[in-house]
GROMACS .gro file of C-alpha atoms in nm:
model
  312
    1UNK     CA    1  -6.596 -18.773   8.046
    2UNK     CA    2  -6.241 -18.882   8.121
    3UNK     CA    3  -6.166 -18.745   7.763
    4UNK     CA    4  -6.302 -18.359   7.814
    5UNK     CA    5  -6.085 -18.368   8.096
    6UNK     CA    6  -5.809 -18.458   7.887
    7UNK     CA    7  -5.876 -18.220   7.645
    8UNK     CA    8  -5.975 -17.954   7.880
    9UNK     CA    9  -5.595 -18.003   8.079
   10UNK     CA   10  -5.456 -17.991   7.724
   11UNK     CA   11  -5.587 -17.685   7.640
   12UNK     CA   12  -5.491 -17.508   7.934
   13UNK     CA   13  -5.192 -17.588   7.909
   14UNK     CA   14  -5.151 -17.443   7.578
   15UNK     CA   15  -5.270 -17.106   7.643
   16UNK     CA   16  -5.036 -17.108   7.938
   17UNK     CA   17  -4.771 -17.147   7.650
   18UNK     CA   18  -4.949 -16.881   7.460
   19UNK     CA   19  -4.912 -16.642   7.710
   20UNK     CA   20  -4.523 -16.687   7.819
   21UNK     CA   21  -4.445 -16.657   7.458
   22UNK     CA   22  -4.661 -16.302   7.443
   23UNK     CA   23  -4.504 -16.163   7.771
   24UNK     CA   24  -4.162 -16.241   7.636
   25UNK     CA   25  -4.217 -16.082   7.249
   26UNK     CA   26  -4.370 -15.752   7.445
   27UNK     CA   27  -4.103 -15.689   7.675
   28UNK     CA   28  -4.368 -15.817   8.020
   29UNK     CA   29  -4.222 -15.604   8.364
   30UNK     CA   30  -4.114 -15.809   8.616
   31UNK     CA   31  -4.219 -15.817   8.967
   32UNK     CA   32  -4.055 -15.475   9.054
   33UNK     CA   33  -4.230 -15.313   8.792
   34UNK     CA   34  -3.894 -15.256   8.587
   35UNK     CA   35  -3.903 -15.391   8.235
   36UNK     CA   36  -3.724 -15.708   8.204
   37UNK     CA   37  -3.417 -15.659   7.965
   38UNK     CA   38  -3.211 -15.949   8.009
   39UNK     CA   39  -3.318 -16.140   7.685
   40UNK     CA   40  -3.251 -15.849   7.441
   41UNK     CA   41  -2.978 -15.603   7.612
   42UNK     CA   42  -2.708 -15.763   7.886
   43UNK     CA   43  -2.495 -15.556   8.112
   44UNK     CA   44  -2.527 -15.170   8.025
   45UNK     CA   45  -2.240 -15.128   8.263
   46UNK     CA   46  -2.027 -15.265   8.028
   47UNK     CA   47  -2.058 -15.002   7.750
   48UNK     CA   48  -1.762 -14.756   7.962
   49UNK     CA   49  -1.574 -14.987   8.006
   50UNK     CA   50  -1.299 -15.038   7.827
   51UNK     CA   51  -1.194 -15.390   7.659
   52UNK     CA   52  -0.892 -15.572   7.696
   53UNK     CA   53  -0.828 -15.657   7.370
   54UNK     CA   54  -0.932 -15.291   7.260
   55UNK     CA   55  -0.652 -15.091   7.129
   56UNK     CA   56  -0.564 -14.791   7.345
   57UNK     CA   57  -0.575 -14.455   7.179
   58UNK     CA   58  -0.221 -14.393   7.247
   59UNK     CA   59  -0.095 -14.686   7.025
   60UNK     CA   60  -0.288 -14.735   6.729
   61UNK     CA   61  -0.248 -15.019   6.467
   62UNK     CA   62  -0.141 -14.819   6.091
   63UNK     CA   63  -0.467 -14.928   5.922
   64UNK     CA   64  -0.370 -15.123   5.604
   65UNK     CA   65  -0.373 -14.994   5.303
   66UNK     CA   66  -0.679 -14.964   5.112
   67UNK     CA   67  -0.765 -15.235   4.834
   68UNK     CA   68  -0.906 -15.151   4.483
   69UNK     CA   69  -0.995 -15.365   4.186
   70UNK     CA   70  -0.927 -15.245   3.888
   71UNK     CA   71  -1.110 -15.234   3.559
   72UNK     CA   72  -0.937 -15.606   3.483
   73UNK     CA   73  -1.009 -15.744   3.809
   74UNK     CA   74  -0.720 -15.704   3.997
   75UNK     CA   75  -0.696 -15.571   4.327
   76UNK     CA   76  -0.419 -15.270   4.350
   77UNK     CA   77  -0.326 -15.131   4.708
   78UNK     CA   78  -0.288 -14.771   4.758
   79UNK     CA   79   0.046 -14.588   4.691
   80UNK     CA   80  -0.010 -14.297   4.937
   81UNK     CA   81   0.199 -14.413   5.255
   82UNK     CA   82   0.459 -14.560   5.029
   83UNK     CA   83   0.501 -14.229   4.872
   84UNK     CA   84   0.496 -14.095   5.154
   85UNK     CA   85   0.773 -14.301   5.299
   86UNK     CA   86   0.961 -14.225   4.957
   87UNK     CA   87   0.965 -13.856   4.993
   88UNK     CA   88   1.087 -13.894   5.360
   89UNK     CA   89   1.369 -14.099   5.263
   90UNK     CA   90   1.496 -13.858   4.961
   91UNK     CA   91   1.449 -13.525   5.221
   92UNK     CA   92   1.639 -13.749   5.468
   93UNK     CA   93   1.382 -13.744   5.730
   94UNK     CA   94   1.346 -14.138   5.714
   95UNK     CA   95   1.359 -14.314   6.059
   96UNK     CA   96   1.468 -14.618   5.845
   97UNK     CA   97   1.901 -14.628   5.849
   98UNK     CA   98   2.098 -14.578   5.590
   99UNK     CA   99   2.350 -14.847   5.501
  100UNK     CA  100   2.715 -14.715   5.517
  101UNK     CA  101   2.888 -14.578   5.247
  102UNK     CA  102   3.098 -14.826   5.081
  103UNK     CA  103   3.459 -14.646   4.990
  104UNK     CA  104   3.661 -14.841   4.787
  105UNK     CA  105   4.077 -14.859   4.844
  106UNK     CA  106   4.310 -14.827   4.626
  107UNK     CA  107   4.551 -15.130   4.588
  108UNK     CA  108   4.874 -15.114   4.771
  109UNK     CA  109   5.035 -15.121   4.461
  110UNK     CA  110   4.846 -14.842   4.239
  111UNK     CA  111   4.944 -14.620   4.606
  112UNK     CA  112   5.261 -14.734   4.654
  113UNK     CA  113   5.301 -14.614   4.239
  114UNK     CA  114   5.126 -14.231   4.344
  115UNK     CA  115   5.308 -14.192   4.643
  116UNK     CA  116   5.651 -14.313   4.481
  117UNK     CA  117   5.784 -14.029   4.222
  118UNK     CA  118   5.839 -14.103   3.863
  119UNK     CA  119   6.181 -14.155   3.757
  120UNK     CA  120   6.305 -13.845   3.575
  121UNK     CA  121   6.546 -13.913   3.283
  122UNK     CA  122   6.905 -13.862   3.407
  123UNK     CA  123   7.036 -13.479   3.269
  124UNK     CA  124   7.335 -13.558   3.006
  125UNK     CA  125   7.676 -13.567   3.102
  126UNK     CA  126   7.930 -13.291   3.014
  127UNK     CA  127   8.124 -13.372   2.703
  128UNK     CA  128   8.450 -13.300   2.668
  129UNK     CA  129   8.550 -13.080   2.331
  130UNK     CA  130   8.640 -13.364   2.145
  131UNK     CA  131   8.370 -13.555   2.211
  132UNK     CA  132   8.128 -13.274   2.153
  133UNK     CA  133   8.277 -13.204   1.797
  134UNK     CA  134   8.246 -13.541   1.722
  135UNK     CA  135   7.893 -13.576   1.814
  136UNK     CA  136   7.789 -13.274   1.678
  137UNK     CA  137   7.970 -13.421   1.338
  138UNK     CA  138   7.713 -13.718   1.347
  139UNK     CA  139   7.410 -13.461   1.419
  140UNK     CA  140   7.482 -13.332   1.088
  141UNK     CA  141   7.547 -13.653   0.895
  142UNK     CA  142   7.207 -13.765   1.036
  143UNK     CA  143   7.039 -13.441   0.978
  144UNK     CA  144   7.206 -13.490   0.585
  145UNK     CA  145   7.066 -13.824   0.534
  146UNK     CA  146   6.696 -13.747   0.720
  147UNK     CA  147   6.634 -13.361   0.684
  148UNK     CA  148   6.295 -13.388   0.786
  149UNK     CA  149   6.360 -13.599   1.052
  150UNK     CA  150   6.328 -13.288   1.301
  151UNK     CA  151   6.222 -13.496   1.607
  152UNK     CA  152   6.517 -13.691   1.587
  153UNK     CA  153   6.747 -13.365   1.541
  154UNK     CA  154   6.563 -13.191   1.825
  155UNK     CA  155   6.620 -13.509   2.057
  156UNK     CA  156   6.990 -13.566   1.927
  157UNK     CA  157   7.054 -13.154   2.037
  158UNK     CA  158   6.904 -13.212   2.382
  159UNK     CA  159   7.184 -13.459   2.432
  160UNK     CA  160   7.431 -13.201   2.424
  161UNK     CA  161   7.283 -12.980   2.686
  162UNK     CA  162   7.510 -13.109   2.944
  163UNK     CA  163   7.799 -12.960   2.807
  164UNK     CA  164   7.793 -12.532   2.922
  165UNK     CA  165   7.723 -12.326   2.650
  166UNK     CA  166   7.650 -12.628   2.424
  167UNK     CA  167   7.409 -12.390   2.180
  168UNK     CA  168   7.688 -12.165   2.157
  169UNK     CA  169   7.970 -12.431   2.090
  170UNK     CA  170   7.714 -12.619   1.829
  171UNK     CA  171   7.704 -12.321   1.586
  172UNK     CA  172   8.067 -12.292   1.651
  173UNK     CA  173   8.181 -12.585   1.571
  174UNK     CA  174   7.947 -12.594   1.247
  175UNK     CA  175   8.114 -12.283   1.125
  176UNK     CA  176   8.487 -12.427   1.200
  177UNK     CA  177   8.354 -12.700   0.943
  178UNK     CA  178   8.234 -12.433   0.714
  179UNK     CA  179   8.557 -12.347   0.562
  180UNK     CA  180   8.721 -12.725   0.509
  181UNK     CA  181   8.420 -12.961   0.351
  182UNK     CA  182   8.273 -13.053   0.057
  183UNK     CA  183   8.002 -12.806  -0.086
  184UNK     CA  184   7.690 -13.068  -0.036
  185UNK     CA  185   7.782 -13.072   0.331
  186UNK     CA  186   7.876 -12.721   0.345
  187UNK     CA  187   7.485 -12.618   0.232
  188UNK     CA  188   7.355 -12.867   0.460
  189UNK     CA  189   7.551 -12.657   0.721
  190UNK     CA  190   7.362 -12.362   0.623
  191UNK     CA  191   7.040 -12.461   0.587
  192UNK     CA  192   7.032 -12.722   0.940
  193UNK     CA  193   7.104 -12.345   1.144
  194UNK     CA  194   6.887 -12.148   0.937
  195UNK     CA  195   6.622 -12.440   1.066
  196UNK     CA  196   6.750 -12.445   1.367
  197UNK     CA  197   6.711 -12.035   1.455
  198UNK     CA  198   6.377 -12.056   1.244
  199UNK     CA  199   6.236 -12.331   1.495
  200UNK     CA  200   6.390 -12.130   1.824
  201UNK     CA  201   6.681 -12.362   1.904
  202UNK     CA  202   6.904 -12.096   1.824
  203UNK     CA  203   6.842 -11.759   1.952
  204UNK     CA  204   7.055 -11.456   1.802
  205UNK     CA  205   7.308 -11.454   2.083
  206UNK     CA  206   7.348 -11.830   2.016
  207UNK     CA  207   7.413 -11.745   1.630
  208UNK     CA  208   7.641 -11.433   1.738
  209UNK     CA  209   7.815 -11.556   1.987
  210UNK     CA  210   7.959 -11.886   1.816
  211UNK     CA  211   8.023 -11.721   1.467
  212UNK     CA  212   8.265 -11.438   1.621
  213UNK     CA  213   8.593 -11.626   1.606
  214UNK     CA  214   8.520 -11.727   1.235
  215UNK     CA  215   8.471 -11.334   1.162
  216UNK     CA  216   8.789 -11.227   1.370
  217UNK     CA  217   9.023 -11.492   1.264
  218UNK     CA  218   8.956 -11.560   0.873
  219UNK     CA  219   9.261 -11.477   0.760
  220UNK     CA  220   9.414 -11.750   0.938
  221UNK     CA  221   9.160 -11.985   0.764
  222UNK     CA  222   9.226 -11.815   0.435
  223UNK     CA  223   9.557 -12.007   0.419
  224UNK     CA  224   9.418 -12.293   0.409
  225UNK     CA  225   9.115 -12.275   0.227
  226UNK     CA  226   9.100 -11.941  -0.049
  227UNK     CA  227   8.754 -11.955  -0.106
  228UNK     CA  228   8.725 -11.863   0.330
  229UNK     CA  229   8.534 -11.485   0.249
  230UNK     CA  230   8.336 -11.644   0.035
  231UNK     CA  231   8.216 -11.899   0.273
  232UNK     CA  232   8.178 -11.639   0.539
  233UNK     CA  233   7.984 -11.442   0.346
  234UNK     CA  234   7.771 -11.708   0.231
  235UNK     CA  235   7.705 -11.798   0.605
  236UNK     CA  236   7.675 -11.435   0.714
  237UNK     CA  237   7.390 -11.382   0.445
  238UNK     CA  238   7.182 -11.670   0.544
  239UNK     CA  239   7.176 -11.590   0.947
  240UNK     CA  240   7.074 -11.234   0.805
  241UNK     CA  241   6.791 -11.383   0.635
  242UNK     CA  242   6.721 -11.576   0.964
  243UNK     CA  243   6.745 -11.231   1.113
  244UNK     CA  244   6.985 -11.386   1.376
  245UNK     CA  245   7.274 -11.109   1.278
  246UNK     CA  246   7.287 -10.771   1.132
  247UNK     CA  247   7.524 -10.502   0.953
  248UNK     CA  248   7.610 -10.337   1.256
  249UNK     CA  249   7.693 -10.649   1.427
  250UNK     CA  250   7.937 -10.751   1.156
  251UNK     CA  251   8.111 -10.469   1.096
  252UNK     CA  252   8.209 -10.466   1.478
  253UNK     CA  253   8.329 -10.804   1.408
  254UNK     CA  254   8.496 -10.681   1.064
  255UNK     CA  255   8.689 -10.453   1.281
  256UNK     CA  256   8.839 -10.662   1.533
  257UNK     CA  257   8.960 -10.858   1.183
  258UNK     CA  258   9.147 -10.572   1.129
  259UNK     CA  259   9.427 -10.702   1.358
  260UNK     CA  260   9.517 -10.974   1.143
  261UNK     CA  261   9.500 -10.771   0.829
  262UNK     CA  262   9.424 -10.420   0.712
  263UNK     CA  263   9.237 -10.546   0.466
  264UNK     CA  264   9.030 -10.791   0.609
  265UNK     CA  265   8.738 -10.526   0.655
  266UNK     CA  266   8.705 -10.524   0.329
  267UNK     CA  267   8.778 -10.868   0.231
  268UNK     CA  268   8.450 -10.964   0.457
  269UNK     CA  269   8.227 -10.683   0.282
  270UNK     CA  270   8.292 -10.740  -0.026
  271UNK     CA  271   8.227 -11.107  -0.033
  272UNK     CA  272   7.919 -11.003   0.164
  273UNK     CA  273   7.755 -10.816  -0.063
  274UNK     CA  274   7.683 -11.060  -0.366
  275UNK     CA  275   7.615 -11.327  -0.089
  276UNK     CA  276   7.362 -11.070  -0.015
  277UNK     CA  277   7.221 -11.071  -0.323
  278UNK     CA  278   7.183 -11.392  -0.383
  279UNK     CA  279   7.048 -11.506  -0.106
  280UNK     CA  280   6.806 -11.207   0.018
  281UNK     CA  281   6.756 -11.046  -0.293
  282UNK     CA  282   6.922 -10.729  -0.478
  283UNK     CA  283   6.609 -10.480  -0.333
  284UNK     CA  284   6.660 -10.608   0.008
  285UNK     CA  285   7.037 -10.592  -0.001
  286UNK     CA  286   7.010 -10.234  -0.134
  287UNK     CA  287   6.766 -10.142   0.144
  288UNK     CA  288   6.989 -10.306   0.446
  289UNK     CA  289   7.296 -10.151   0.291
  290UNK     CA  290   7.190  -9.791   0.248
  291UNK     CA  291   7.005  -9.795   0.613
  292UNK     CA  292   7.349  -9.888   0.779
  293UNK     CA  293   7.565  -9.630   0.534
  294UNK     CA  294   7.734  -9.487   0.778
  295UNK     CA  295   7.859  -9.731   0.987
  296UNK     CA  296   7.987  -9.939   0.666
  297UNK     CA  297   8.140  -9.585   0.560
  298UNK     CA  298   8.313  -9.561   0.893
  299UNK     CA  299   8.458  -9.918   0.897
  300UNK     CA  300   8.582  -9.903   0.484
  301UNK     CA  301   8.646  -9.538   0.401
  302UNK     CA  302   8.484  -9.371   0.195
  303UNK     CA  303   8.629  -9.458  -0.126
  304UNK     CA  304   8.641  -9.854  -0.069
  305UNK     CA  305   8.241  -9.783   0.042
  306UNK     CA  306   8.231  -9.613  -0.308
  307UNK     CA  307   8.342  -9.928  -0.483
  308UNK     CA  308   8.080 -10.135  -0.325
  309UNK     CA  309   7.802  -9.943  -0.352
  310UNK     CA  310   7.884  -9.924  -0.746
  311UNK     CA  311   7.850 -10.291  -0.774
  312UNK     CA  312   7.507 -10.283  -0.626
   0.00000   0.00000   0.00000
């Protein structure tokens, strides 16, 4: 009997068990008749408000990029913000600073040499006239030993630009020389102003200009050397082939000759002509003679004109 009490107790208590584990899985009301929550929801009054550690909407966290895996198994991260921060930066809307601009200085020394002017070569020094013929003397000797040495003639003529007139007194000089040398230098002579004119050193007033006083006085040189119209006409010739003197300008020339000797006019024309000839041609010395007829006519006479047009 003792044991069906036992039992009995035993089983009481179990469906006592039984039935707190029922009214707990069904949601039982409590005494107030309200359903009994607190095991499955907690404090509803806690769904408006807001959490500390929730970010407010004012100051957001930029969400991280998003992760891929690609078809090897890597994971790549999007490209989209740093694009995005790329394109700001080259329209230079990027909040991020730029470095400064590195300028780089010029030495002290390289602008000490572009503020500090570059020497200019001193101008030449006047010569006196002796010194000038002498150097123009070595001009030709060099210009006889190098003739195509033309940079070193060029240079060599600068060097006499000191002296006034020094074109002038060059071709001057040369024909002084003319008259009394040997006939190799006396060609040289020729051909070093025909180069000369032909390469603009010499203009015509250079050419005209120093061979005057040869024209004018060549009686006086005639003393000393007989062969002097022939030299003069030799020269005359070749600055007419230069086209650095013409007829008219030597018969003005021819005139003022006249004062030494009446016959000087003619002296110079008639050693003209076959220097002509020879040197420009028998057509061309026929042509230049015939277009200035008249003013040769005027200077000879008609009859010594005659005589030279015969030879022709």
């Amino acid at each position: 009997e003792i044991r069906k009490d036992f039992e009995r107790e035993e089983r009481l208590k179990q469906q006592e068990s039984q039935q707190m584990d029922s009214k707990f899985r069904s949601g039982a009301r409590n005494e107030f008749g309200r359903q009994d929550n607190r095991r499955t929801g907690g404090d509803f009054r806690a769904t408006n408000r807001p959490s500390t550690f929730a970010p407010s909407a004012g100051a957001r966290r930029p969400s991280k990029p998003a992760s891929e895996t690609d078809d090897d198994g890597f994971t790549t991260v999007s490209t989209t913000k740093v694009k995005s921060s790329l394109a700001q930066a080259a329209s230079g809307q990027s909040s991020v600073p730029r470095a400064p601009k590195i300028v780089s200085k010029i030495s002290s020394y390289a602008a000490l040499a572009e503020e500090t002017p570059s020497s200019a070569k001193p101008a030449p020094e006047p010569l006196d006239p002796e010194t000038f013929q002498r150097r123009v003397g070595t001009i030709r000797n060099e210009y006889m030993q190098d003739p195509s040495n033309l940079e070193e003639l060029f240079l060599s003529l600068d060097e006499l630009s000191g002296t006034p007139d020094y074109l002038t007194k060059f071709v001057q000089v040369n024909c002084d020389r003319v008259v009394d040398c040997k006939d190799e230098e006396r060609t040289a002579i020729y051909t070093l102003l025909d180069l000369l004119v032909q390469q603009g050193k010499l203009s015509s007033d250079d050419v005209t200009s120093g061979v005057t006083d040869l024209i004018e006085f060549i009686d006086s040189y005639f003393c000393d050397a007989p062969r002097a119209y022939e030299y003069l006409g030799d020269l005359l010739a070749t600055m007419m082939k230069a086209k650095a003197v013409g007829i008219p300008f030597i018969c003005e020339q021819a005139e003022k000759a006249r004062l030494g000797s009446a016959e000087n006019p003619f002296k110079i024309m008639e050693a003209l002509v076959p220097a002509m000839k020879k040197i420009i041609g028998a057509d061309e010395t026929q042509t230049t003679l015939n277009a200035n007829a008249s003013a040769i006519e005027a200077l000879l006479g008609g009859d010594k004109w005659g005589a030279i047009r015969s030879s022709l």
